[in-house]
Amino acid sequence: MWVAETVSTLQQYRAQLDGTVALVPTMGALHQAHVEHMRVAKRMAKHVIVSIYVNPMQFGPDEDFECYPRPIAKDLATCRAESVSGVFCPANGQMYPSSNLPVQIDVPQLGSILEGECRPDHFAGVCRVVMKLLHLIQPDWATFGRKDVQQLRVVAALVADLNVPVEIVPIGTIRDSDGLALSSRNAYLGDDERRAGLGLYRALTEARQMMEIQRESNTHRIESHMHQVLESHHVMADYATIRDASTLAGLSHIDTDCLGEIVGLVAGRVGAIRLIDSMWMGEEPSI
Ligand code: PAF
């Protein structure tokens, strides 16, 4: 497995690869969900490249960029164990040389709602780094998790509108046995915070039950219940909402016969730690 820490080394390794390539973009602190991405990628492509880069452009000024976990030796061991072809783990100066004038990429409809309202520059930062990674690595496929369904939709819109020749592969959410969605930020959670964090999963599963079992179709009642669940777990909610799974537009009324086209999204703070989660309200699409 090669490890490239500079853009020029990456380009040299990339030029030597023959056959198809799948990219697994990450910010490191790899866990079982990332391993699942690598395994799906491996089934599709001859070569898997993992990028490990904590992208400063997608963090707000008061967010956890400085203390975001960076266990690089452990991450490289995980990639090696999964037999990926290479890892790109650049330093900031490589991705954003000071000589470059910044470019802003905006996906206004999808990127300004929900996370975009809470974290105003977040998706501009995500789009910029994703476009750089796609240009540098030129993968045939790139994996993105369904847990962050808004990011998945923003990136899919970006590559469709800019005709980037890559297929975005959505990967299902991987959960711990208690239901907590795997996230690198879970490493920050103590026992009490972890119990509180389960409120996100409960809010989503109870919303799903309301629609699936009680055939509740009133969006307001469902979203109010989600907020109550979060509050009872001491989660400071940023949002708890039911949306169209493709457009993320709000729904005035829910068609309980079409729950596979509806997604629930929640975000909130447990103490100082911000968590997000999402869940399909009917059967989740297969990959
Ligand atoms: O989802 C993430 O880990 C990041 O947002 C990504 C896609 C690697 C871009 O930095």
Coordinates of N, CA and C in Angstrom, one line a residue, residues 14-210:
R14 N -0.9 7.7 -9.0 CA -2.2 7.6 -9.8 C -1.9 7.2 -11.2
A15 N -0.8 7.8 -11.8 CA -0.5 7.6 -13.2 C -0.1 6.2 -13.4
Q16 N 0.4 5.5 -12.3 CA 0.9 4.1 -12.5 C -0.2 3.1 -12.4
L17 N -1.4 3.5 -11.9 CA -2.5 2.6 -11.7 C -3.2 2.2 -13.0
D18 N -3.4 0.9 -13.3 CA -4.2 0.6 -14.4 C -5.5 0.0 -13.9
G19 N -6.5 0.1 -14.6 CA -7.8 -0.4 -14.2 C -8.6 0.6 -13.4
T20 N -9.8 0.2 -13.0 CA -10.7 1.1 -12.3 C -10.3 1.5 -10.9
V21 N -10.8 2.6 -10.5 CA -10.4 3.2 -9.2 C -11.7 3.6 -8.4
A22 N -11.8 3.3 -7.1 CA -12.8 3.8 -6.3 C -12.2 4.6 -5.2
L23 N -12.8 5.8 -4.9 CA -12.2 6.7 -3.8 C -13.2 6.6 -2.6
V24 N -12.5 6.4 -1.5 CA -13.3 6.5 -0.2 C -12.7 7.8 0.5
P25 N -13.5 8.9 0.4 CA -13.0 10.1 1.0 C -13.3 10.1 2.5
T26 N -12.4 10.4 3.4 CA -12.6 10.4 4.8 C -11.8 11.6 5.5
M27 N -12.2 11.8 6.7 CA -11.4 12.8 7.5 C -10.6 12.0 8.6
G28 N -10.5 10.7 8.4 CA -9.7 9.8 9.3 C -10.5 9.5 10.5
A29 N -9.7 9.0 11.6 CA -10.3 8.4 12.8 C -11.3 7.3 12.3
L30 N -10.7 6.4 11.5 CA -11.5 5.4 10.8 C -12.2 4.4 11.7
H31 N -13.4 4.1 11.4 CA -14.2 3.1 12.2 C -14.8 2.1 11.2
Q32 N -15.7 1.3 11.8 CA -16.3 0.2 11.0 C -17.1 0.7 9.8
A33 N -17.7 1.9 9.9 CA -18.4 2.4 8.7 C -17.5 2.7 7.6
H34 N -16.3 3.3 7.9 CA -15.3 3.5 6.8 C -14.9 2.2 6.2
V35 N -14.7 1.2 7.1 CA -14.3 -0.2 6.6 C -15.3 -0.7 5.6
E36 N -16.6 -0.5 5.9 CA -17.7 -0.9 5.0 C -17.6 -0.2 3.7
H37 N -17.3 1.1 3.7 CA -17.0 1.9 2.5 C -15.9 1.2 1.7
M38 N -14.8 0.9 2.3 CA -13.7 0.3 1.6 C -14.1 -1.0 1.0
R39 N -14.9 -1.8 1.8 CA -15.2 -3.1 1.2 C -16.2 -3.0 0.0
V40 N -17.1 -2.1 0.1 CA -18.0 -1.9 -1.1 C -17.2 -1.4 -2.2
A41 N -16.3 -0.5 -2.0 CA -15.4 0.1 -3.0 C -14.6 -1.0 -3.7
K42 N -14.1 -1.9 -2.8 CA -13.2 -3.0 -3.3 C -14.0 -4.0 -4.2
R43 N -15.3 -4.1 -3.9 CA -16.1 -5.0 -4.8 C -16.3 -4.4 -6.2
M44 N -16.2 -3.1 -6.2 CA -16.5 -2.4 -7.5 C -15.3 -2.2 -8.4
A45 N -14.2 -1.8 -7.7 CA -13.0 -1.3 -8.5 C -11.8 -2.2 -8.3
K46 N -10.9 -2.1 -9.2 CA -9.6 -2.8 -9.1 C -8.8 -2.2 -8.0
H47 N -8.8 -0.9 -7.9 CA -8.0 -0.2 -6.9 C -8.9 0.7 -6.0
V48 N -8.6 0.7 -4.7 CA -9.3 1.5 -3.8 C -8.3 2.5 -3.2
I49 N -8.6 3.8 -3.3 CA -7.8 4.9 -2.7 C -8.6 5.5 -1.6
V50 N -8.0 5.6 -0.4 CA -8.6 6.3 0.7 C -8.0 7.6 0.9
S51 N -8.8 8.7 1.0 CA -8.2 10.0 1.3 C -8.5 10.2 2.8
I52 N -7.4 10.7 3.5 CA -7.6 11.0 4.9 C -7.1 12.5 5.1
Y53 N -8.1 13.3 5.3 CA -7.8 14.8 5.4 C -8.8 15.5 6.2
V54 N -8.4 16.1 7.3 CA -9.3 16.9 8.1 C -9.4 18.3 7.4
N55 N -10.4 18.5 6.7 CA -10.5 19.7 5.8 C -10.9 20.9 6.5
P56 N -10.0 21.9 6.8 CA -10.3 23.0 7.6 C -11.4 23.9 7.0
M57 N -11.6 23.8 5.7 CA -12.6 24.7 5.0 C -14.1 24.3 5.4
Q58 N -14.3 23.2 5.9 CA -15.7 22.8 6.2 C -16.0 22.9 7.7
F59 N -15.1 23.5 8.5 CA -15.3 23.7 9.9 C -15.6 25.2 10.1
G60 N -16.5 25.5 11.0 CA -16.8 26.9 11.4 C -15.7 27.3 12.4
P61 N -15.7 28.7 12.7 CA -14.6 29.2 13.6 C -14.7 28.6 15.0
D62 N -16.0 28.2 15.5 CA -16.1 27.7 16.8 C -16.2 26.2 16.9
E63 N -15.9 25.5 15.8 CA -16.1 24.1 15.7 C -14.8 23.4 16.1
D64 N -14.8 22.0 16.0 CA -13.8 21.2 16.6 C -12.6 20.8 15.6
F65 N -12.3 21.7 14.7 CA -11.2 21.4 13.8 C -9.9 21.1 14.5
E66 N -9.5 21.9 15.5 CA -8.2 21.7 16.2 C -8.2 20.4 16.9
C67 N -9.3 20.0 17.5 CA -9.2 18.8 18.4 C -9.8 17.6 17.7
Y68 N -10.1 17.7 16.4 CA -10.7 16.5 15.7 C -9.6 15.4 15.7
P69 N -10.1 14.2 16.1 CA -9.1 13.1 16.2 C -8.3 12.8 14.9
R70 N -7.0 12.6 15.1 CA -6.1 12.3 13.9 C -5.2 11.1 14.2
P71 N -5.7 10.0 14.4 CA -4.8 8.8 14.8 C -4.3 8.2 13.5
I72 N -3.3 8.9 12.9 CA -2.9 8.5 11.5 C -2.3 7.1 11.4
A73 N -1.5 6.7 12.5 CA -0.8 5.4 12.4 C -1.9 4.3 12.4
K74 N -2.9 4.5 13.3 CA -4.0 3.5 13.4 C -4.8 3.4 12.1
D75 N -5.0 4.6 11.5 CA -5.8 4.7 10.3 C -5.1 4.0 9.1
L76 N -3.8 4.2 9.1 CA -3.0 3.5 8.0 C -3.0 2.0 8.2
A77 N -3.0 1.6 9.5 CA -3.1 0.1 9.7 C -4.4 -0.4 9.3
T78 N -5.5 0.3 9.5 CA -6.8 -0.1 9.1 C -6.9 -0.2 7.5
C79 N -6.3 0.8 6.9 CA -6.3 0.7 5.4 C -5.5 -0.5 4.9
R80 N -4.4 -0.7 5.5 CA -3.5 -1.8 5.1 C -4.3 -3.1 5.3
A81 N -5.0 -3.3 6.4 CA -5.7 -4.5 6.7 C -6.8 -4.7 5.7
E82 N -7.3 -3.6 5.1 CA -8.4 -3.8 4.1 C -7.8 -3.9 2.7
S83 N -6.5 -3.9 2.6 CA -5.8 -4.1 1.3 C -6.1 -3.1 0.3
V84 N -6.2 -1.8 0.7 CA -6.5 -0.8 -0.3 C -5.2 -0.5 -1.0
S85 N -5.3 0.1 -2.2 CA -4.0 0.3 -3.0 C -3.2 1.4 -2.5
G86 N -3.9 2.5 -2.0 CA -3.1 3.7 -1.6 C -3.9 4.6 -0.7
V87 N -3.2 5.4 0.0 CA -3.8 6.4 0.9 C -3.2 7.8 0.6
F88 N -4.1 8.7 0.4 CA -3.7 10.1 0.2 C -4.0 10.9 1.5
C89 N -2.9 11.3 2.2 CA -3.1 12.0 3.5 C -2.3 13.3 3.5
P90 N -2.8 14.3 2.8 CA -2.0 15.5 2.6 C -2.0 16.5 3.7
A91 N -1.0 17.3 3.8 CA -0.9 18.4 4.8 C -1.7 19.6 4.2
N92 N -2.1 20.5 5.1 CA -2.9 21.7 4.6 C -2.3 22.4 3.4
G93 N -1.0 22.6 3.6 CA -0.3 23.4 2.5 C -0.4 22.8 1.2
Q94 N -0.6 21.4 1.1 CA -0.7 20.7 -0.1 C -2.1 21.0 -0.8
M95 N -3.1 21.0 0.0 CA -4.5 21.2 -0.5 C -4.8 22.6 -0.8
Y96 N -4.3 23.5 0.0 CA -4.6 24.9 -0.1 C -3.3 25.7 -0.1
P97 N -2.5 25.7 -1.2 CA -1.3 26.5 -1.2 C -1.7 27.9 -1.1
S98 N -0.9 28.7 -0.3 CA -1.2 30.1 -0.1 C -1.2 30.9 -1.4
S99 N -0.5 30.4 -2.4 CA -0.5 31.1 -3.7 C -1.8 31.0 -4.5
N100 N -2.7 30.0 -4.1 CA -4.0 29.8 -4.8 C -5.0 30.9 -4.3
L101 N -5.7 31.5 -5.3 CA -6.8 32.3 -4.9 C -8.0 31.4 -4.7
P102 N -8.7 31.6 -3.5 CA -9.8 30.6 -3.2 C -11.0 30.7 -4.2
V103 N -11.6 29.5 -4.4 CA -12.7 29.3 -5.3 C -13.9 28.9 -4.4
Q104 N -15.0 29.4 -4.6 CA -16.2 29.0 -3.8 C -17.2 28.3 -4.7
I105 N -17.6 27.1 -4.3 CA -18.6 26.3 -5.0 C -19.8 26.3 -4.2
D106 N -20.9 26.6 -4.8 CA -22.2 26.8 -4.1 C -23.2 25.9 -4.7
V107 N -23.9 25.1 -3.8 CA -25.1 24.3 -4.3 C -26.3 24.9 -3.5
P108 N -26.8 26.1 -4.0 CA -27.6 26.9 -3.1 C -28.9 26.2 -2.5
Q109 N -29.6 25.5 -3.4 CA -30.9 24.9 -2.9 C -30.7 23.9 -1.8
L110 N -29.7 22.9 -2.1 CA -29.5 21.8 -1.2 C -28.6 22.2 -0.1
G111 N -27.7 23.1 -0.3 CA -26.7 23.4 0.7 C -27.0 24.5 1.7
S112 N -28.1 25.2 1.5 CA -28.4 26.3 2.4 C -29.4 25.9 3.5
I113 N -30.0 24.7 3.4 CA -31.0 24.3 4.4 C -30.3 23.5 5.4
L114 N -31.0 23.2 6.5 CA -30.6 22.2 7.5 C -29.2 22.4 8.0
E115 N -28.2 21.6 7.6 CA -26.8 21.8 8.1 C -26.3 23.1 7.6
G116 N -26.7 23.5 6.4 CA -26.3 24.8 5.8 C -26.7 26.0 6.6
E117 N -27.9 25.9 7.3 CA -28.4 27.0 8.1 C -27.6 27.0 9.4
C118 N -27.2 25.8 10.0 CA -26.5 25.8 11.2 C -25.0 26.1 11.0
R119 N -24.5 25.7 9.8 CA -23.0 25.8 9.6 C -22.9 26.4 8.2
P120 N -23.0 27.8 8.2 CA -23.1 28.5 6.9 C -22.1 28.2 5.8
D121 N -20.8 28.0 6.2 CA -19.8 27.7 5.1 C -19.5 26.3 4.9
H122 N -20.2 25.4 5.6 CA -19.8 24.0 5.7 C -19.8 23.4 4.3
F123 N -20.9 23.5 3.5 CA -21.0 22.8 2.3 C -20.1 23.4 1.2
A124 N -19.8 24.7 1.3 CA -18.9 25.3 0.3 C -17.5 24.6 0.6
G125 N -17.2 24.4 1.8 CA -15.9 23.7 2.2 C -15.9 22.3 1.7
V126 N -17.0 21.6 1.9 CA -17.1 20.2 1.5 C -17.0 20.1 0.0
C127 N -17.7 21.0 -0.7 CA -17.7 20.9 -2.2 C -16.3 21.2 -2.8
R128 N -15.6 22.1 -2.1 CA -14.3 22.5 -2.6 C -13.3 21.3 -2.5
V129 N -13.3 20.7 -1.3 CA -12.4 19.6 -1.1 C -12.8 18.4 -1.9
V130 N -14.1 18.1 -2.1 CA -14.5 17.0 -2.8 C -14.1 17.1 -4.3
M131 N -14.3 18.3 -4.8 CA -13.9 18.6 -6.2 C -12.4 18.4 -6.4
K132 N -11.6 18.9 -5.4 CA -10.2 18.7 -5.5 C -9.8 17.2 -5.5
L133 N -10.4 16.5 -4.6 CA -10.1 15.1 -4.5 C -10.5 14.3 -5.8
L134 N -11.7 14.7 -6.3 CA -12.1 14.0 -7.6 C -11.2 14.3 -8.7
H135 N -10.8 15.6 -8.8 CA -9.8 16.0 -9.9 C -8.5 15.3 -9.8
L136 N -8.0 15.2 -8.5 CA -6.7 14.7 -8.3 C -6.6 13.2 -8.5
I137 N -7.7 12.5 -8.0 CA -7.7 11.0 -8.0 C -8.4 10.4 -9.2
Q138 N -9.3 11.2 -9.8 CA -10.0 10.7 -11.0 C -10.6 9.3 -10.8
P139 N -11.4 9.1 -9.8 CA -12.0 7.8 -9.6 C -13.1 7.5 -10.5
D140 N -13.4 6.2 -10.7 CA -14.7 5.9 -11.4 C -15.8 5.9 -10.4
W141 N -15.6 5.6 -9.2 CA -16.6 5.7 -8.1 C -16.1 6.4 -6.9
A142 N -17.0 7.0 -6.2 CA -16.6 7.6 -4.9 C -17.8 7.3 -3.9
T143 N -17.4 6.9 -2.7 CA -18.4 6.5 -1.7 C -18.8 7.6 -0.8
F144 N -20.1 7.7 -0.4 CA -20.5 8.7 0.5 C -21.6 8.1 1.4
G145 N -21.6 8.3 2.7 CA -22.5 7.6 3.6 C -23.9 8.2 3.6
R146 N -24.9 7.4 3.8 CA -26.3 7.9 3.9 C -26.5 8.5 5.2
K147 N -25.7 8.3 6.2 CA -25.9 9.0 7.5 C -26.0 10.5 7.3
D148 N -25.0 10.9 6.5 CA -25.0 12.4 6.2 C -25.7 12.5 4.8
V149 N -27.0 12.3 4.8 CA -27.8 12.3 3.6 C -27.7 13.6 2.8
Q150 N -27.6 14.7 3.6 CA -27.6 16.0 2.9 C -26.3 16.2 2.1
Q151 N -25.1 15.7 2.8 CA -23.9 15.8 2.1 C -23.9 14.9 0.8
L152 N -24.5 13.7 1.0 CA -24.7 12.8 -0.2 C -25.4 13.5 -1.3
R153 N -26.5 14.2 -1.0 CA -27.3 14.9 -2.0 C -26.6 16.1 -2.6
V154 N -25.9 16.8 -1.8 CA -25.1 18.0 -2.3 C -24.0 17.5 -3.3
V155 N -23.3 16.5 -2.9 CA -22.2 16.0 -3.7 C -22.8 15.4 -5.0
A156 N -23.9 14.7 -4.9 CA -24.5 14.1 -6.2 C -24.9 15.2 -7.1
A157 N -25.5 16.3 -6.6 CA -25.9 17.4 -7.4 C -24.7 18.1 -8.0
L158 N -23.6 18.2 -7.2 CA -22.4 18.9 -7.7 C -21.8 18.1 -8.9
V159 N -21.6 16.8 -8.8 CA -21.0 16.1 -9.9 C -22.0 16.0 -11.1
A160 N -23.3 15.9 -10.8 CA -24.2 15.9 -12.0 C -24.2 17.2 -12.7
D161 N -24.2 18.3 -12.0 CA -24.3 19.6 -12.7 C -23.0 20.0 -13.3
L162 N -21.9 19.6 -12.7 CA -20.6 20.0 -13.3 C -20.0 18.9 -14.2
N163 N -20.8 17.9 -14.5 CA -20.4 16.8 -15.4 C -19.1 16.1 -15.0
V164 N -19.0 15.9 -13.7 CA -17.7 15.2 -13.2 C -17.9 13.7 -13.5
P165 N -17.0 13.1 -14.2 CA -17.2 11.7 -14.6 C -16.9 10.7 -13.5
V166 N -17.8 10.7 -12.5 CA -17.6 9.8 -11.4 C -19.0 9.3 -11.0
E167 N -19.1 8.1 -10.5 CA -20.4 7.7 -10.0 C -20.4 7.7 -8.4
I168 N -21.3 8.4 -7.9 CA -21.4 8.5 -6.4 C -22.1 7.3 -5.9
V169 N -21.5 6.6 -5.0 CA -22.0 5.3 -4.4 C -22.5 5.6 -3.0
P170 N -23.8 5.6 -2.7 CA -24.2 5.8 -1.3 C -24.0 4.5 -0.5
I171 N -23.6 4.7 0.7 CA -23.3 3.5 1.6 C -24.3 3.6 2.8
G172 N -25.0 2.6 3.2 CA -25.9 2.6 4.3 C -25.2 2.9 5.6
T173 N -26.0 3.4 6.5 CA -25.5 3.8 7.9 C -25.2 2.5 8.7
I174 N -24.0 2.5 9.3 CA -23.6 1.4 10.2 C -23.9 1.9 11.6
R175 N -24.5 1.1 12.4 CA -24.9 1.5 13.8 C -24.2 0.5 14.8
D176 N -24.0 1.0 16.0 CA -23.6 0.1 17.1 C -24.8 -0.7 17.5
S177 N -24.6 -1.7 18.4 CA -25.7 -2.6 18.7 C -26.9 -1.8 19.4
D178 N -26.5 -0.7 20.1 CA -27.6 0.1 20.7 C -28.3 1.1 19.7
G179 N -27.8 1.1 18.5 CA -28.5 2.0 17.5 C -27.7 3.3 17.2
L180 N -26.7 3.6 18.0 CA -26.0 4.9 17.7 C -25.2 4.7 16.4
A181 N -25.4 5.7 15.5 CA -24.8 5.7 14.2 C -23.3 5.9 14.4
L182 N -22.4 5.1 13.7 CA -21.0 5.2 13.9 C -20.6 6.6 13.3
S183 N -19.7 7.2 14.1 CA -19.2 8.5 13.7 C -17.8 8.7 14.4
S184 N -16.9 9.4 13.7 CA -15.6 9.6 14.3 C -15.8 10.5 15.6
R185 N -16.8 11.3 15.6 CA -17.0 12.2 16.8 C -17.6 11.4 18.0
N186 N -18.0 10.1 17.8 CA -18.4 9.3 19.0 C -17.3 9.1 20.0
A187 N -16.1 9.2 19.5 CA -14.9 9.0 20.3 C -14.9 10.0 21.5
Y188 N -15.6 11.2 21.2 CA -15.6 12.2 22.3 C -16.6 11.9 23.4
L189 N -17.5 11.0 23.2 CA -18.6 10.8 24.1 C -18.3 10.0 25.3
G190 N -18.6 10.5 26.5 CA -18.5 9.7 27.7 C -19.8 8.9 27.9
D191 N -19.9 8.1 29.0 CA -21.1 7.2 29.1 C -22.4 8.0 29.1
D192 N -22.5 9.1 29.8 CA -23.7 9.8 29.9 C -24.0 10.5 28.6
E193 N -23.0 11.0 27.9 CA -23.2 11.6 26.6 C -23.7 10.6 25.6
R194 N -23.1 9.5 25.7 CA -23.5 8.4 24.7 C -25.0 8.0 24.9
R195 N -25.4 7.9 26.2 CA -26.8 7.6 26.4 C -27.7 8.8 25.8
A196 N -27.2 10.0 26.0 CA -28.0 11.1 25.5 C -28.0 11.1 24.0
G197 N -26.8 10.7 23.4 CA -26.7 10.7 21.9 C -27.7 9.7 21.3
L198 N -28.1 8.7 22.1 CA -29.0 7.7 21.6 C -30.4 8.3 21.3
G199 N -30.6 9.5 21.8 CA -31.8 10.3 21.6 C -32.0 10.5 20.1
L200 N -31.0 10.7 19.3 CA -31.1 10.9 17.9 C -31.7 9.7 17.2
Y201 N -31.1 8.5 17.6 CA -31.6 7.3 17.0 C -33.1 7.1 17.4
R202 N -33.4 7.3 18.7 CA -34.8 7.1 19.1 C -35.7 8.0 18.4
A203 N -35.4 9.3 18.3 CA -36.3 10.2 17.6 C -36.6 9.7 16.2
L204 N -35.6 9.2 15.5 CA -35.8 8.7 14.1 C -36.6 7.4 14.1
T205 N -36.3 6.5 15.0 CA -37.1 5.2 15.0 C -38.5 5.5 15.4
E206 N -38.7 6.4 16.4 CA -40.1 6.6 16.8 C -40.9 7.3 15.7
A207 N -40.2 8.2 15.0 CA -40.9 8.9 13.9 C -41.3 7.8 12.8
R208 N -40.4 6.9 12.6 CA -40.7 5.9 11.6 C -41.9 5.0 12.1
Q209 N -41.9 4.7 13.4 CA -43.0 3.8 13.9 C -44.3 4.6 13.8
M210 N -44.3 5.9 14.1 CA -45.5 6.6 14.0 C -46.1 6.5 12.6

